[in-house]
XYZ file of C-alpha atoms in Angstrom:
291
model
C 16.354 10.277 25.696
C 12.958 8.640 24.904
C 11.538 6.262 27.462
C 11.400 2.524 26.848
C 7.632 2.772 26.637
C 7.762 5.449 23.938
C 10.404 3.490 22.043
C 8.381 0.265 22.068
C 4.978 1.834 21.454
C 5.172 1.781 17.633
C 6.266 -1.864 17.704
C 3.324 -2.798 19.906
C 0.532 -1.210 17.909
C 1.958 -2.049 14.478
C 2.640 -5.642 15.483
C -0.945 -6.135 16.585
C -2.024 -5.914 12.954
C -0.172 -9.176 12.260
C -2.057 -11.180 14.893
C -4.577 -13.603 13.311
C -8.123 -13.864 14.570
C -8.882 -16.645 17.017
C -11.590 -19.299 16.876
C -13.321 -17.587 19.783
C -13.972 -14.449 17.757
C -17.617 -13.956 16.800
C -18.443 -14.643 13.134
C -18.479 -11.547 10.961
C -20.898 -10.799 8.150
C -19.311 -10.410 4.719
C -19.411 -6.854 3.359
C -17.623 -7.522 0.052
C -19.437 -6.215 -3.034
C -20.006 -8.309 -6.200
C -16.843 -7.021 -7.859
C -14.630 -8.725 -5.264
C -13.407 -12.311 -5.548
C -10.647 -14.627 -4.402
C -8.172 -15.029 -7.223
C -7.831 -18.809 -7.429
C -5.628 -20.795 -5.080
C -2.773 -19.282 -3.048
C 0.221 -18.437 -5.228
C 3.765 -19.657 -4.603
C 6.196 -16.954 -3.475
C 9.622 -17.645 -5.020
C 12.471 -17.389 -2.534
C 10.201 -17.455 0.519
C 8.944 -21.056 0.423
C 5.359 -20.100 1.192
C 2.160 -19.212 -0.634
C -0.070 -16.192 -0.539
C -3.750 -15.681 -1.361
C -4.688 -12.888 -3.772
C -7.961 -10.952 -3.856
C -9.335 -9.139 -6.880
C -11.632 -6.166 -7.379
C -13.022 -5.463 -10.846
C -14.904 -2.246 -11.642
C -18.669 -2.513 -12.205
C -18.476 -2.207 -15.984
C -15.598 -4.617 -16.507
C -17.649 -7.526 -17.906
C -19.342 -5.463 -20.612
C -16.979 -2.597 -21.417
C -14.130 -4.231 -23.304
C -11.893 -1.464 -21.921
C -8.478 -1.790 -20.318
C -7.971 -0.473 -16.795
C -5.207 0.876 -14.528
C -4.167 -1.445 -11.707
C -3.574 -0.760 -8.026
C -1.661 -3.345 -5.995
C -2.384 -3.290 -2.262
C -0.975 -5.080 0.773
C -2.968 -6.664 3.631
C -5.577 -8.057 1.247
C -7.706 -9.443 4.084
C -8.406 -5.896 5.295
C -9.318 -4.227 1.999
C -12.788 -5.369 0.946
C -14.524 -7.476 3.555
C -15.246 -7.025 7.234
C -15.498 -10.808 7.567
C -11.788 -11.254 6.843
C -10.467 -7.949 8.200
C -8.491 -7.854 11.431
C -9.765 -4.502 12.705
C -12.210 -3.229 10.117
C -11.895 -2.881 6.354
C -10.671 -0.178 4.002
C -13.929 -0.218 1.974
C -11.908 -0.226 -1.228
C -14.777 -1.768 -3.214
C -17.381 0.676 -1.910
C -15.117 3.643 -2.612
C -14.254 2.555 -6.141
C -17.807 1.533 -7.045
C -18.899 5.040 -6.042
C -16.114 6.673 -8.067
C -17.001 4.551 -11.091
C -20.676 5.513 -10.799
C -19.629 9.175 -10.679
C -17.505 8.697 -13.792
C -14.349 9.780 -11.959
C -12.156 6.685 -11.719
C -12.205 2.989 -12.607
C -9.486 0.651 -11.386
C -8.625 -2.998 -11.040
C -7.329 -3.674 -7.521
C -5.192 -6.659 -6.574
C -4.936 -7.338 -2.844
C -2.072 -9.464 -1.578
C -2.940 -11.115 1.729
C -0.525 -10.531 4.572
C 1.386 -13.446 6.062
C 0.044 -12.856 9.589
C 3.052 -13.844 11.719
C 5.298 -13.158 8.675
C 3.800 -9.733 8.013
C 6.392 -7.670 9.854
C 9.317 -9.233 7.984
C 7.680 -9.659 4.568
C 6.813 -5.976 4.362
C 10.257 -4.750 5.439
C 13.149 -4.775 2.987
C 15.600 -4.183 5.832
C 16.618 -6.273 8.829
C 15.400 -5.210 12.255
C 17.026 -6.542 15.421
C 13.701 -6.794 17.269
C 11.485 -7.916 14.398
C 13.740 -10.153 12.322
C 15.433 -10.465 8.953
C 13.749 -8.401 6.275
C 12.021 -10.283 3.457
C 10.685 -7.243 1.631
C 12.935 -7.658 -1.374
C 11.585 -11.135 -2.062
C 8.024 -10.037 -1.324
C 8.259 -7.100 -3.747
C 9.835 -9.347 -6.375
C 6.841 -11.658 -5.926
C 4.468 -8.799 -6.766
C 6.515 -7.565 -9.720
C 7.691 -10.839 -11.249
C 4.874 -13.261 -10.379
C 1.638 -11.436 -9.532
C 1.735 -8.562 -12.039
C 2.538 -10.729 -15.098
C -0.287 -13.094 -14.119
C -2.776 -10.227 -13.741
C -1.688 -8.659 -17.040
C -2.178 -12.015 -18.830
C -5.579 -12.791 -17.374
C -7.275 -9.378 -17.225
C -7.656 -6.312 -19.404
C -5.063 -4.124 -17.733
C -3.099 -1.081 -18.779
C 0.230 -2.695 -17.867
C 2.616 0.240 -18.337
C 4.088 2.062 -15.337
C 1.924 5.140 -15.952
C -1.141 3.086 -15.042
C 0.327 0.951 -12.250
C 0.286 1.938 -8.568
C 0.947 0.418 -5.166
C -0.557 1.289 -1.780
C -0.580 0.179 1.829
C -0.594 1.266 5.439
C 1.845 0.963 8.325
C 4.285 -1.765 7.257
C 2.433 -1.692 3.940
C 3.196 2.018 3.661
C 6.887 1.260 4.084
C 6.629 -1.562 1.531
C 4.855 0.684 -0.978
C 7.513 3.387 -0.805
C 10.203 0.749 -1.183
C 8.478 -0.733 -4.250
C 8.182 2.650 -5.963
C 11.900 3.328 -5.520
C 13.085 -0.234 -6.191
C 10.983 -0.665 -9.331
C 10.516 2.780 -10.916
C 9.997 1.080 -14.281
C 6.952 -0.787 -12.899
C 5.225 1.658 -10.509
C 4.598 5.367 -11.058
C 2.423 6.007 -7.987
C 2.528 5.042 -4.328
C -0.005 5.540 -1.563
C 2.143 5.586 1.584
C -0.325 5.570 4.480
C 0.933 5.757 8.078
C 4.351 4.389 7.047
C 6.321 2.483 9.674
C 9.661 3.963 8.600
C 10.977 3.380 12.113
C 11.237 -0.370 11.440
C 13.813 0.314 8.716
C 15.697 3.057 10.526
C 18.233 5.175 8.698
C 18.394 2.662 5.849
C 15.118 3.723 4.257
C 16.122 7.392 4.208
C 19.487 6.520 2.665
C 17.710 4.342 0.099
C 15.367 7.125 -0.999
C 18.232 9.632 -1.065
C 20.557 7.554 -3.218
C 17.874 6.317 -5.630
C 15.649 9.290 -6.470
C 12.324 8.320 -7.958
C 11.516 9.539 -11.476
C 10.253 13.113 -11.505
C 6.791 12.038 -12.632
C 6.306 9.526 -9.808
C 3.488 10.482 -7.441
C 3.910 9.920 -3.711
C 0.982 10.398 -1.326
C 2.236 10.436 2.274
C -0.463 10.217 4.954
C -0.211 10.248 8.738
C -2.531 10.667 11.695
C -1.519 13.178 14.323
C -2.245 10.652 17.083
C -0.054 7.897 15.619
C 2.862 8.852 17.831
C 5.693 11.405 17.835
C 8.197 9.123 16.105
C 5.955 8.183 13.203
C 4.960 11.811 12.680
C 8.568 12.966 12.797
C 9.609 10.226 10.384
C 6.980 11.013 7.744
C 7.903 14.711 7.855
C 11.560 13.775 7.546
C 10.755 11.555 4.562
C 8.807 14.318 2.842
C 11.845 16.579 3.261
C 14.154 13.796 2.031
C 12.046 13.349 -1.106
C 12.100 17.117 -1.656
C 15.886 17.236 -1.311
C 16.270 14.658 -4.081
C 14.777 17.246 -6.393
C 11.370 15.622 -6.663
C 8.752 18.125 -7.870
C 6.459 19.446 -5.144
C 3.477 18.915 -7.455
C 4.108 15.174 -7.355
C 4.313 14.802 -3.577
C 1.576 15.108 -0.968
C 2.171 15.135 2.784
C -1.133 15.070 4.627
C -1.279 14.910 8.413
C -4.739 14.620 9.973
C -4.336 15.859 13.582
C -7.099 13.822 15.237
C -6.555 10.592 13.294
C -5.268 7.353 14.807
C -3.607 4.239 13.388
C -6.558 2.252 12.041
C -8.474 1.119 8.970
C -11.269 3.638 9.522
C -8.751 6.461 9.063
C -7.274 4.931 5.922
C -10.693 4.171 4.442
C -11.731 7.773 4.945
C -8.674 9.094 3.101
C -8.704 6.566 0.243
C -10.912 8.505 -2.166
C -8.826 11.674 -2.021
C -5.553 9.782 -2.396
C -6.714 7.749 -5.391
C -8.159 10.723 -7.237
C -4.863 12.576 -6.804
C -2.651 9.607 -7.668
C -4.575 8.743 -10.841
C -5.471 12.262 -11.943
C -4.515 13.143 -15.515
C -1.362 15.233 -15.591
C -3.128 18.413 -16.695
C -5.827 18.080 -14.014
C -3.264 17.439 -11.276
C -1.178 20.408 -12.361
C -4.231 22.683 -12.286
C -5.253 21.502 -8.806
C -1.788 22.256 -7.407
C -1.868 25.923 -8.408
């Protein structure tokens, strides 16, 4: 039987990501590039009686190209683009995508949804947890699909179909991203599931994925650090096997475990480029790379 310490360890280090900065923290210098902006005022979240700030990244050529772009929706918006707003370092999403655009490899619009700080653990979980609280993930995902996405598609030159729409996050955001892909297969065709906190959902998330197989063309990138704990590593391997048992093609699933990696933004930032290039690769290029 696992010790109490080993049982509570995931809760402790995942929960720390929901703690807001204090006034005593030293000011941080903004690292956001010109393509990043706050998207207006916080947006009302139907069914949750609260609002949430959105952050937007536009590719370097957006203003002059006239083109339409794929869209990636990401959780924990405060941590994506700017060290000044990040809790424990940023993902460097803007730096990574500016570089990919300059190389002619990938151009995306990214929409970051800020986390709810003390509400983060419940908003990003579609299932109830006795220690954490009642899950609000269904309402949160509905907010992205029914409020945020239509607004983005109206206001920006997007490619709104599922083939060009993805979702990504880490820890609780990894869990939320996998849930969104399965819950809304007509909206999302790709999910970046980084360091997923499947343990917060228990058996329910495995049953959910088993009984509602994702479309065969859906792409799932599962990432885990070897030092993120035995339970999280066991769970992501179990999920990869669960996805396989639903009949999902091996070419459309990645399970990457980085032995020396820990649960932090530096790890996720370092893996972002590879994940995005695989998720958004043209079908023929992805098929060739898997041979």
